[in-house]
């Protein structure tokens, strides 16, 4: 592992663009401290007049803006070396300032809710400065019919620590208390099986190791079915109770309301994916053929079709690959990203001691859209750069064309621009590359993405929906009921040819996301939207690209569904998902053709 100080600065991000010196950081820190200290004075005046309201929201926005800059600066330094005491201390200071800020401004949301709509409209007329906050105010006001009396809200807030702890309990139980025991690895040596190394063990080529891991893991889970069911039932009931208290028809409606989406979108996703199940069944059949098995079992489904491809990419080559891919987006996108990657120090490239793993894009209004990588020269890493560059360019356009408080786009669209880049890169490389081995590897990755993001997440989404519905009807969620419901979906999503080993019924116990209800469907809708966009870019070219760029410029100024409409994507139209399914089917077909021609 490299020492950070031996890495050429051109491969590290340039954080002096946020604050040239530590004194500049300090100056902003003190400015926020002063604003926070003075903020409680707004409590008396903010509901008295248009001017009072504007003054409070302005100061709140100023605090938010500067605080995010301080936070980005602190966390980016921290992530490059989390053992560094200076970085740790800076991070700690920003965190406590954030706590102080949120407790000083606690009343902003609740007080806006106290205003009636007529008064607010009059104030918009009277004070033009308020106009820029229209969407922000609207987002608070739309909660009005779902908000309780002050006293009840206070009561709920005071129980915050006790409520919402089911997910933590499940996590602690599954990750620290449960012991899965040991299995023999491919060399005959004993290895400790954990929930964390389970999936990587299931990717191994040795089938006996995979089978042992599968049996061993679910033997343990199976013994605690009643405990897991009780934890999950408690969580589901809590969500249902809150939905009722807050006057929603169902917990699904309550959750999608927060995303500014509706249950219709949720159900339409499931319906479309359901109607295309034969495509994923065919994928598993391909997997069976390539792995040379009589029958595919549940412990075979993670095994890659082929190993990682030999081709290596230097970082410079990766940058060129990504830039070539985004040329289709026109001048502003291409030149901004070129500058960002080559001159403006957006990227922290290589792994080093103490650096955080994985990859992300971060930043806020007033900073560059920084990218953290742990680049190791594989095609996967090139794809990751394309993905993160998609996030960064989405942020760039959102921040450039909106005021800071209107620039944040929501999770519902957050993975669209990144996935668009990833898919475009894969498609372009498939066209260009000459080697069959590399093509197969890219297709394998592409199919894996669709399987994991579109089908698996939709199956989870369907499970959640059905389970919440059952609980809403008053049916008890026992281990038996949950196992049966899960198995029903496994049968549908894996098709008649795959062996449904009975232990797979316990898989729901392993999924932490079920404790963040109705979240995972967003992965599936994002890849569907991205795929539909890629299709239009590839068929309509420049005539369409402008529309896509306009979508990137929306930031948080519109609801996520309205932003996607700007890109010509109507999420209520079942056809959106069809595009992703066609792309998946085409990858299966291409893979089979190349693979069969090689076998001859
Ligand atoms: Zn992403």
Coordinates of C-alpha atoms and ligand atoms in Angstrom, one line a residue:
X1 CA 0.0 0.0 0.0
X2 CA 1.4 3.4 -1.0
X3 CA 2.2 6.1 1.5
X4 CA 0.2 9.2 0.6
X5 CA 3.2 11.5 0.7
X6 CA 4.9 9.5 -2.1
X7 CA 2.0 10.0 -4.5
X8 CA 2.5 12.6 -7.2
X9 CA 0.2 15.6 -6.4
X10 CA -1.3 15.3 -9.9
X11 CA -3.1 12.2 -8.7
X12 CA -4.5 13.8 -5.6
X13 CA -7.4 16.2 -5.4
X14 CA -6.8 19.8 -4.9
X15 CA -8.6 20.9 -1.7
X16 CA -6.9 24.3 -1.6
X17 CA -9.6 25.3 -4.1
X18 CA -12.0 25.1 -1.2
X19 CA -9.8 26.9 1.3
X20 CA -6.4 28.1 0.2
X21 CA -5.2 28.0 3.9
X22 CA -6.4 26.7 7.2
X23 CA -7.0 30.4 8.2
X24 CA -9.7 30.6 5.5
X25 CA -11.4 27.5 6.9
X26 CA -11.2 29.1 10.3
X27 CA -12.7 32.4 9.0
X28 CA -15.8 30.5 7.6
X29 CA -16.1 28.4 10.7
X30 CA -16.2 31.6 12.9
X31 CA -18.7 33.2 10.5
X32 CA -21.1 30.2 10.9
X33 CA -20.6 30.3 14.6
X34 CA -21.6 33.9 14.7
X35 CA -24.7 33.3 12.5
X36 CA -25.7 30.3 14.7
X37 CA -25.4 32.4 17.8
X38 CA -27.6 35.2 16.5
X39 CA -30.1 32.8 14.9
X40 CA -32.6 32.4 17.8
X41 CA -33.6 36.1 17.4
X42 CA -35.5 35.0 14.3
X43 CA -37.9 32.9 16.4
X44 CA -39.9 36.0 17.4
X45 CA -39.9 37.7 14.0
X46 CA -40.1 35.1 11.3
X47 CA -43.8 34.6 11.3
X48 CA -44.6 38.3 11.8
X49 CA -44.0 39.6 8.2
X50 CA -42.7 38.7 4.8
X51 CA -39.4 40.5 5.7
X52 CA -39.1 38.5 8.9
X53 CA -39.6 35.2 7.0
X54 CA -37.1 36.2 4.4
X55 CA -34.5 37.2 6.9
X56 CA -34.8 33.8 8.8
X57 CA -34.7 31.7 5.6
X58 CA -31.8 33.7 4.2
X59 CA -29.7 33.2 7.4
X60 CA -30.7 29.6 7.5
X61 CA -29.6 29.1 3.9
X62 CA -26.3 31.0 4.5
X63 CA -25.6 28.7 7.5
X64 CA -26.4 25.6 5.4
X65 CA -24.2 26.8 2.5
X66 CA -21.1 27.6 4.5
X67 CA -21.5 24.6 6.8
X68 CA -21.6 22.2 3.8
X69 CA -18.4 23.8 2.5
X70 CA -16.7 23.3 5.9
X71 CA -18.0 19.8 6.0
X72 CA -16.8 18.9 2.5
X73 CA -13.4 20.3 3.3
X74 CA -13.1 18.3 6.5
X75 CA -14.5 15.0 5.3
X76 CA -12.4 15.0 2.1
X77 CA -9.2 15.4 4.2
X78 CA -10.4 12.8 6.7
X79 CA -11.2 10.3 4.0
X80 CA -7.7 10.5 2.5
X81 CA -6.1 9.5 5.8
X82 CA -8.5 8.7 8.7
X83 CA -5.6 8.0 11.1
X84 CA -4.4 11.7 10.9
X85 CA -5.2 13.5 14.2
X86 CA -5.5 16.9 12.6
X87 CA -8.1 15.6 10.1
X88 CA -10.0 13.8 12.9
X89 CA -10.1 16.9 15.1
X90 CA -11.3 19.1 12.2
X91 CA -14.0 16.6 11.4
X92 CA -15.1 16.6 15.0
X93 CA -15.3 20.4 15.2
X94 CA -17.5 20.6 12.0
X95 CA -19.8 17.9 13.4
X96 CA -20.4 19.8 16.6
X97 CA -21.0 23.0 14.8
X98 CA -23.6 21.2 12.7
X99 CA -25.3 20.0 15.8
X100 CA -25.3 23.6 17.3
X101 CA -26.7 24.9 14.0
X102 CA -29.6 22.5 13.8
X103 CA -30.6 23.1 17.4
X104 CA -30.5 26.8 16.9
X105 CA -32.7 26.7 13.8
X106 CA -35.1 24.0 14.9
X107 CA -38.1 26.2 14.5
X108 CA -37.8 27.1 10.9
X109 CA -39.7 24.2 9.5
X110 CA -42.4 24.0 12.2
X111 CA -43.0 27.8 12.0
X112 CA -43.4 27.7 8.2
X113 CA -46.0 25.0 8.8
X114 CA -47.9 27.4 11.1
X115 CA -48.4 29.9 8.3
X116 CA -51.5 29.6 6.2
X117 CA -51.2 29.3 2.4
X118 CA -53.0 32.6 1.7
X119 CA -50.7 34.6 3.9
X120 CA -47.6 33.0 2.3
X121 CA -49.0 33.8 -1.2
X122 CA -49.4 37.4 -0.1
X123 CA -45.9 37.5 1.2
X124 CA -44.5 36.2 -2.0
X125 CA -46.2 39.3 -3.7
X126 CA -45.0 41.7 -1.1
X127 CA -41.4 40.5 -0.8
X128 CA -39.9 39.5 -4.2
X129 CA -36.8 38.2 -2.4
X130 CA -38.9 35.2 -1.2
X131 CA -39.5 33.9 -4.7
X132 CA -36.2 32.0 -4.8
X133 CA -37.3 30.0 -1.8
X134 CA -40.7 29.1 -3.3
X135 CA -39.9 25.4 -3.8
X136 CA -38.2 25.1 -0.4
X137 CA -41.3 26.6 1.3
X138 CA -43.6 24.5 -0.8
X139 CA -41.8 21.4 0.3
X140 CA -42.4 22.2 3.9
X141 CA -46.0 23.2 3.3
X142 CA -46.9 20.0 1.5
X143 CA -46.2 18.2 4.8
X144 CA -49.0 20.3 6.5
X145 CA -51.8 17.7 6.2
X146 CA -49.4 15.1 7.5
X147 CA -48.2 16.9 10.5
X148 CA -49.4 16.5 14.1
X149 CA -50.0 19.1 16.7
X150 CA -46.9 20.7 18.2
X151 CA -47.3 18.7 21.3
X152 CA -47.6 15.4 19.5
X153 CA -44.7 16.2 17.2
X154 CA -42.6 17.0 20.3
X155 CA -43.6 13.7 21.9
X156 CA -42.6 11.8 18.7
X157 CA -39.3 13.6 18.5
X158 CA -38.5 12.9 22.1
X159 CA -39.0 9.1 21.5
X160 CA -36.6 9.3 18.5
X161 CA -33.9 7.2 20.1
X162 CA -36.2 4.4 21.1
X163 CA -38.2 4.3 17.9
X164 CA -36.5 3.3 14.7
X165 CA -34.0 1.1 16.5
X166 CA -35.2 -2.2 14.9
X167 CA -32.7 -2.0 12.1
X168 CA -29.8 -1.4 14.5
X169 CA -30.9 -4.4 16.6
X170 CA -31.0 -6.6 13.5
X171 CA -27.6 -5.3 12.4
X172 CA -25.9 -5.9 15.8
X173 CA -27.5 -9.3 16.0
X174 CA -26.6 -10.4 12.5
X175 CA -23.1 -8.9 12.4
X176 CA -21.8 -9.5 15.9
X177 CA -23.8 -12.1 17.8
X178 CA -24.5 -14.6 15.1
X179 CA -21.8 -17.1 14.6
X180 CA -21.9 -18.9 11.3
X181 CA -19.0 -21.3 12.0
X182 CA -16.2 -22.5 9.7
X183 CA -16.2 -24.1 6.3
X184 CA -13.3 -25.5 4.3
X185 CA -12.0 -23.2 1.5
X186 CA -10.7 -24.3 -1.9
X187 CA -7.3 -25.3 -0.3
X188 CA -9.0 -27.5 2.3
X189 CA -8.2 -24.9 5.0
X190 CA -10.8 -23.8 7.5
X191 CA -12.2 -20.3 7.0
X192 CA -14.5 -18.4 9.3
X193 CA -17.7 -17.6 7.4
X194 CA -19.3 -14.2 8.1
X195 CA -22.2 -12.4 6.5
X196 CA -19.6 -10.1 4.9
X197 CA -17.4 -12.7 3.2
X198 CA -20.4 -14.8 2.2
X199 CA -21.0 -13.2 -1.2
X200 CA -17.3 -13.3 -2.2
X201 CA -17.3 -17.0 -1.2
X202 CA -20.3 -17.5 -3.4
X203 CA -18.3 -16.0 -6.3
X204 CA -15.6 -18.7 -6.1
X205 CA -15.3 -21.2 -9.0
X206 CA -15.2 -24.2 -6.6
X207 CA -18.8 -25.4 -6.3
X208 CA -18.2 -27.4 -3.1
X209 CA -17.0 -24.3 -1.3
X210 CA -20.0 -22.3 -2.5
X211 CA -22.4 -25.0 -1.4
X212 CA -20.7 -25.3 2.0
X213 CA -21.0 -21.5 2.5
X214 CA -24.6 -21.5 1.5
X215 CA -25.6 -24.4 3.8
X216 CA -23.5 -23.1 6.7
X217 CA -24.9 -19.5 6.5
X218 CA -28.5 -20.4 6.3
X219 CA -28.3 -23.2 8.9
X220 CA -27.5 -20.4 11.4
X221 CA -30.1 -17.9 10.0
X222 CA -32.7 -20.7 10.0
X223 CA -32.3 -21.2 13.7
X224 CA -33.3 -17.6 14.5
X225 CA -36.3 -17.2 12.2
X226 CA -38.6 -16.3 15.1
X227 CA -36.3 -13.6 16.3
X228 CA -35.8 -12.1 12.9
X229 CA -39.5 -12.2 12.2
X230 CA -40.3 -10.5 15.5
X231 CA -37.8 -7.7 14.8
X232 CA -39.1 -7.2 11.3
X233 CA -42.7 -7.3 12.3
X234 CA -42.1 -4.7 14.9
X235 CA -40.4 -2.5 12.3
X236 CA -43.2 -2.9 9.8
X237 CA -45.9 -2.2 12.4
X238 CA -44.0 1.0 13.5
X239 CA -44.0 2.3 9.9
X240 CA -47.7 1.4 9.5
X241 CA -48.6 3.1 12.7
X242 CA -46.7 6.3 11.7
X243 CA -48.3 6.3 8.3
X244 CA -51.7 6.1 9.9
X245 CA -51.0 8.8 12.5
X246 CA -49.7 11.1 9.7
X247 CA -52.9 10.5 7.7
X248 CA -51.5 8.4 4.9
X249 CA -53.5 5.6 3.3
X250 CA -50.6 3.1 3.6
X251 CA -46.9 3.0 4.6
X252 CA -46.1 2.8 0.9
X253 CA -47.9 6.1 0.3
X254 CA -46.1 7.7 3.3
X255 CA -42.7 6.6 1.9
X256 CA -43.2 7.6 -1.7
X257 CA -44.7 10.9 -0.6
X258 CA -41.3 11.9 0.9
X259 CA -39.7 11.1 -2.4
X260 CA -42.4 13.2 -4.2
X261 CA -43.4 10.0 -6.0
X262 CA -46.6 7.9 -5.8
X263 CA -47.4 4.3 -5.2
X264 CA -48.4 4.2 -8.9
X265 CA -44.8 4.5 -10.0
X266 CA -43.8 1.8 -7.5
X267 CA -46.4 -0.6 -8.6
X268 CA -45.8 0.1 -12.3
X269 CA -42.1 -0.8 -11.9
X270 CA -43.0 -4.2 -10.4
X271 CA -45.6 -4.8 -13.1
X272 CA -43.1 -4.1 -15.9
X273 CA -40.3 -6.2 -14.4
X274 CA -42.8 -9.0 -13.7
X275 CA -43.8 -9.1 -17.3
X276 CA -40.2 -9.6 -18.4
X277 CA -39.2 -12.4 -16.1
X278 CA -38.6 -14.8 -18.9
X279 CA -35.5 -12.6 -19.8
X280 CA -33.9 -13.1 -16.4
X281 CA -34.8 -16.8 -16.5
X282 CA -32.9 -17.0 -19.8
X283 CA -29.9 -15.3 -18.1
X284 CA -29.8 -18.0 -15.5
X285 CA -30.0 -20.6 -18.2
X286 CA -27.0 -19.0 -19.9
X287 CA -25.2 -19.1 -16.6
X288 CA -26.0 -22.8 -16.2
X289 CA -24.7 -23.5 -19.7
X290 CA -21.4 -21.5 -19.3
X291 CA -20.7 -22.9 -15.8
X292 CA -21.3 -26.4 -17.3
X293 CA -23.9 -27.5 -14.7
X294 CA -26.8 -29.9 -15.0
X295 CA -28.9 -27.6 -12.8
X296 CA -28.3 -24.2 -11.4
X297 CA -28.6 -24.0 -7.6
X298 CA -29.0 -21.0 -5.4
X299 CA -25.3 -21.2 -4.5
X300 CA -24.4 -20.8 -8.2
X301 CA -26.1 -17.6 -9.0
X302 CA -23.4 -15.2 -7.9
X303 CA -20.6 -17.0 -9.7
X304 CA -19.2 -14.8 -12.5
X305 CA -19.5 -16.3 -16.0
X306 CA -15.9 -15.5 -16.7
X307 CA -13.0 -14.1 -14.7
X308 CA -11.8 -10.5 -14.7
X309 CA -10.4 -9.6 -18.1
X310 CA -6.7 -9.3 -18.6
X311 CA -6.7 -5.8 -20.1
X312 CA -5.3 -3.1 -17.9
X313 CA -5.8 0.6 -18.1
X314 CA -3.5 3.2 -16.8
X315 CA -5.3 6.1 -15.1
X316 CA -4.5 8.4 -18.1
X317 CA -6.0 5.8 -20.4
X318 CA -9.1 5.6 -18.2
X319 CA -9.5 9.4 -18.3
X320 CA -9.3 9.2 -22.1
X321 CA -11.9 6.4 -22.2
X322 CA -14.3 8.4 -20.1
X323 CA -13.8 11.7 -22.1
X324 CA -14.3 9.8 -25.4
X325 CA -17.6 8.5 -24.0
X326 CA -18.9 11.8 -22.9
X327 CA -18.1 13.6 -26.2
X328 CA -21.7 12.8 -27.2
X329 CA -23.0 15.3 -24.5
X330 CA -21.5 18.3 -26.3
X331 CA -19.1 21.0 -25.6
X332 CA -19.9 22.2 -22.1
X333 CA -20.1 18.7 -20.6
X334 CA -16.9 17.5 -22.4
X335 CA -14.7 20.5 -21.8
X336 CA -15.8 20.9 -18.1
X337 CA -15.0 17.3 -17.4
X338 CA -11.7 17.5 -19.3
X339 CA -10.6 20.4 -17.2
X340 CA -11.9 18.8 -14.0
X341 CA -10.0 15.6 -14.5
X342 CA -6.9 17.0 -16.0
X343 CA -6.4 20.5 -14.5
X344 CA -8.7 21.3 -11.7
X345 CA -7.7 18.5 -9.3
X346 CA -11.2 16.8 -9.0
X347 CA -9.9 13.3 -8.4
X348 CA -8.0 11.5 -5.7
X349 CA -6.9 8.5 -7.7
X350 CA -4.9 5.8 -5.9
X351 CA -5.4 3.8 -2.7
X352 CA -3.0 4.7 0.1
X353 CA -2.5 4.0 3.8
X354 CA -5.5 5.2 5.9
X355 CA -7.5 6.2 2.8
X356 CA -11.2 5.2 2.7
X357 CA -12.1 2.4 0.4
X358 CA -14.6 2.4 -2.5
X359 CA -15.5 5.4 -4.7
X360 CA -17.7 8.4 -4.5
X361 CA -18.4 11.8 -5.8
X362 CA -18.8 14.6 -3.2
X363 CA -18.8 18.3 -2.9
X364 CA -21.4 21.1 -2.5
X365 CA -22.2 24.5 -3.9
X366 CA -19.1 26.5 -3.9
X367 CA -16.7 23.6 -4.2
X368 CA -15.5 21.4 -7.1
X369 CA -17.4 18.2 -7.5
X370 CA -14.6 16.0 -6.1
X371 CA -14.2 12.3 -6.9
X372 CA -12.6 9.6 -4.6
X373 CA -11.3 6.5 -6.3
X374 CA -9.2 3.5 -5.4
X375 CA -7.9 2.9 -8.9
X376 CA -6.3 -0.4 -9.7
X377 CA -6.2 -0.3 -13.5
X378 CA -9.1 -2.8 -14.2
X379 CA -12.0 -2.1 -16.6
X380 CA -14.2 -2.0 -13.6
X381 CA -12.2 1.0 -12.3
X382 CA -12.6 2.7 -15.7
X383 CA -16.3 2.1 -15.4
X384 CA -16.3 3.5 -11.8
X385 CA -14.6 6.7 -13.0
X386 CA -17.3 7.1 -15.7
X387 CA -20.0 6.5 -13.0
X388 CA -18.5 9.0 -10.5
X389 CA -17.9 11.5 -13.3
X390 CA -21.6 11.2 -14.1
X391 CA -22.5 12.2 -10.5
X392 CA -20.0 15.0 -10.6
X393 CA -21.2 16.5 -13.8
X394 CA -24.9 16.2 -12.6
X395 CA -23.8 18.2 -9.6
X396 CA -21.8 20.6 -11.7
X397 CA -24.9 21.5 -13.9
X398 CA -27.2 21.5 -10.9
X399 CA -25.0 24.0 -9.0
X400 CA -24.1 26.1 -12.0
X401 CA -27.7 26.7 -13.1
X402 CA -29.4 27.0 -9.7
X403 CA -29.0 28.9 -6.5
X404 CA -27.3 26.8 -3.8
X405 CA -30.6 26.1 -1.9
X406 CA -32.2 24.8 -5.1
X407 CA -29.3 22.8 -6.4
X408 CA -29.6 19.5 -4.5
X409 CA -31.3 16.8 -6.6
X410 CA -33.0 13.9 -4.7
X411 CA -32.1 10.3 -4.4
X412 CA -34.8 9.3 -6.8
X413 CA -32.7 10.8 -9.7
X414 CA -29.3 10.6 -8.1
X415 CA -28.1 7.4 -9.9
X416 CA -29.4 8.4 -13.3
X417 CA -26.5 10.5 -14.7
X418 CA -23.9 8.1 -13.2
X419 CA -25.6 5.0 -14.7
X420 CA -26.0 6.7 -18.1
X421 CA -22.2 7.1 -18.3
X422 CA -21.6 3.6 -17.2
X423 CA -23.9 2.1 -19.8
X424 CA -22.6 4.4 -22.6
X425 CA -19.0 3.4 -21.8
X426 CA -19.9 -0.3 -21.9
X427 CA -21.8 0.1 -25.2
X428 CA -19.0 2.0 -26.8
X429 CA -16.3 -0.4 -25.7
X430 CA -18.4 -3.3 -27.0
X431 CA -18.6 -1.6 -30.4
X432 CA -14.9 -0.8 -30.5
X433 CA -13.0 -3.6 -28.9
X434 CA -11.6 -6.4 -31.0
X435 CA -10.9 -9.0 -28.4
X436 CA -13.7 -11.5 -27.7
X437 CA -12.4 -12.0 -24.2
X438 CA -12.8 -8.4 -23.4
X439 CA -16.2 -8.2 -25.0
X440 CA -17.4 -11.2 -22.9
X441 CA -16.1 -9.6 -19.7
X442 CA -17.9 -6.3 -20.5
X443 CA -21.1 -8.1 -21.3
X444 CA -20.8 -10.2 -18.1
X445 CA -20.5 -7.0 -16.1
X446 CA -23.4 -5.4 -17.9
X447 CA -25.7 -8.4 -17.3
X448 CA -24.6 -8.6 -13.6
X449 CA -25.6 -4.9 -13.3
X450 CA -29.1 -5.5 -14.7
X451 CA -29.6 -8.7 -12.6
X452 CA -28.5 -7.0 -9.4
X453 CA -30.0 -3.5 -9.9
X454 CA -33.2 -4.1 -11.9
X455 CA -34.4 -7.6 -11.0
X456 CA -33.1 -8.2 -7.5
X457 CA -34.0 -4.8 -6.2
X458 CA -37.5 -5.1 -7.7
X459 CA -38.0 -8.5 -6.1
X460 CA -37.0 -6.9 -2.8
X461 CA -39.4 -4.0 -3.5
X462 CA -42.2 -6.5 -4.2
X463 CA -41.5 -8.4 -1.0
X464 CA -41.7 -5.2 1.0
X465 CA -44.9 -4.1 -0.6
X466 CA -46.6 -7.5 0.0
X467 CA -45.4 -7.8 3.6
X468 CA -46.5 -4.3 4.5
X469 CA -49.9 -5.0 2.8
X470 CA -50.3 -8.2 4.9
X471 CA -49.5 -6.3 8.1
X472 CA -51.9 -3.5 7.1
X473 CA -54.6 -6.2 6.9
X474 CA -53.8 -7.3 10.4
X475 CA -52.1 -10.6 9.3
X476 CA -49.3 -11.6 11.7
X477 CA -45.8 -11.7 10.2
X478 CA -44.4 -14.9 11.6
X479 CA -41.2 -16.6 10.3
X480 CA -43.4 -19.0 8.5
X481 CA -45.4 -16.4 6.7
X482 CA -42.3 -14.4 5.7
X483 CA -40.4 -17.5 4.5
X484 CA -43.4 -18.5 2.4
X485 CA -43.8 -15.1 0.9
X486 CA -40.1 -14.9 0.1
X487 CA -40.0 -18.3 -1.5
X488 CA -43.0 -17.4 -3.7
X489 CA -41.0 -14.5 -5.1
X490 CA -37.8 -16.6 -5.5
X491 CA -39.9 -19.1 -7.6
X492 CA -41.2 -16.3 -9.8
X493 CA -37.9 -14.5 -10.3
X494 CA -35.7 -17.5 -10.8
X495 CA -38.0 -19.5 -13.0
X496 CA -38.8 -23.2 -13.4
X497 CA -35.3 -24.4 -14.3
X498 CA -33.3 -23.1 -11.3
X499 CA -33.2 -25.4 -8.2
X500 CA -34.9 -23.5 -5.3
X501 CA -32.9 -24.8 -2.4
X502 CA -35.3 -24.6 0.6
X503 CA -32.9 -22.5 2.7
X504 CA -33.1 -19.5 0.3
X505 CA -36.5 -18.8 2.0
X506 CA -34.5 -17.3 4.9
X507 CA -32.7 -14.8 2.7
X508 CA -35.0 -11.9 3.8
X509 CA -33.3 -12.1 7.2
X510 CA -30.0 -11.0 5.6
X511 CA -31.3 -7.8 3.9
X512 CA -30.6 -4.7 6.1
X513 CA -32.4 -2.5 3.5
X514 CA -35.8 -3.9 4.5
X515 CA -35.4 -1.7 7.6
X516 CA -35.3 1.4 5.4
X517 CA -38.7 0.8 3.9
X518 CA -39.4 1.3 0.3
X519 CA -35.9 2.5 -0.6
X520 CA -34.4 -0.1 -2.9
X521 CA -37.0 0.4 -5.7
X522 CA -35.1 3.6 -6.5
X523 CA -32.1 1.6 -7.7
X524 CA -34.4 -0.1 -10.2
X525 CA -36.1 3.0 -11.4
X526 CA -32.8 4.9 -11.8
X527 CA -31.3 2.2 -14.0
X528 CA -34.5 2.0 -16.0
X529 CA -34.5 5.8 -16.5
X530 CA -30.8 5.7 -17.4
X531 CA -31.3 2.9 -19.8
X532 CA -34.1 4.7 -21.5
X533 CA -32.0 7.9 -21.8
X534 CA -29.0 5.9 -23.3
X535 CA -31.3 4.4 -25.8
X536 CA -32.5 7.9 -26.9
X537 CA -29.0 9.2 -27.0
X538 CA -27.9 6.3 -29.2
X539 CA -30.8 6.5 -31.6
X540 CA -31.6 10.2 -31.7
X541 CA -28.1 11.7 -31.1
X542 CA -27.7 15.4 -30.8
X543 CA -31.4 16.0 -31.3
X544 CA -32.0 14.5 -27.9
X545 CA -28.8 15.3 -26.0
X546 CA -29.9 18.9 -25.3
X547 CA -33.0 17.6 -23.5
X548 CA -30.8 15.4 -21.3
X549 CA -28.5 18.3 -20.4
X550 CA -31.6 20.3 -19.5
X551 CA -32.5 17.5 -17.0
X552 CA -29.0 17.8 -15.5
X553 CA -29.6 21.5 -15.0
X554 CA -32.8 21.0 -13.1
X555 CA -31.0 20.3 -9.8
X556 CA -33.5 20.5 -7.0
X557 CA -35.6 23.1 -8.7
X558 CA -38.3 20.6 -9.7
X559 CA -39.7 17.4 -8.3
X560 CA -37.8 14.3 -9.4
X561 CA -40.6 13.1 -11.7
X562 CA -40.9 16.6 -13.3
X563 CA -37.1 16.7 -13.8
X564 CA -37.2 13.4 -15.6
X565 CA -40.0 14.6 -17.8
X566 CA -37.5 17.3 -18.9
X567 CA -35.4 14.5 -20.2
X568 CA -38.5 13.1 -21.9
X569 CA -38.7 10.2 -19.4
X570 CA -42.2 9.6 -18.0
X571 CA -41.8 7.2 -15.0
X572 CA -45.5 6.4 -15.0
X573 CA -45.1 4.9 -18.5
X574 CA -44.3 1.1 -18.2
X575 CA -42.3 1.4 -21.4
X576 CA -39.4 3.1 -19.5
X577 CA -38.5 -0.2 -17.8
X578 CA -38.9 -2.0 -21.2
X579 CA -35.8 -0.2 -22.5
X580 CA -33.6 -1.6 -19.7
X581 CA -35.0 -5.1 -20.3
X582 CA -34.2 -4.9 -24.0
X583 CA -30.7 -3.8 -23.2
X584 CA -30.3 -6.7 -20.8
X585 CA -31.8 -9.2 -23.3
X586 CA -29.4 -7.9 -26.0
X587 CA -26.4 -8.4 -23.7
X588 CA -27.5 -12.0 -23.1
X589 CA -27.8 -12.6 -26.8
X590 CA -24.4 -11.0 -27.7
X591 CA -22.8 -13.0 -24.9
X592 CA -24.3 -16.3 -26.1
X593 CA -23.3 -15.6 -29.7
X594 CA -19.6 -14.9 -28.9
X595 CA -19.5 -17.7 -26.4
X596 CA -20.9 -20.3 -28.7
X597 CA -18.7 -19.3 -31.6
X598 CA -15.7 -19.7 -29.3
X599 CA -16.9 -23.1 -28.2
X600 CA -17.0 -24.4 -31.7
Ligands
LIG1 ZN1 -23.5 6.1 -7.8

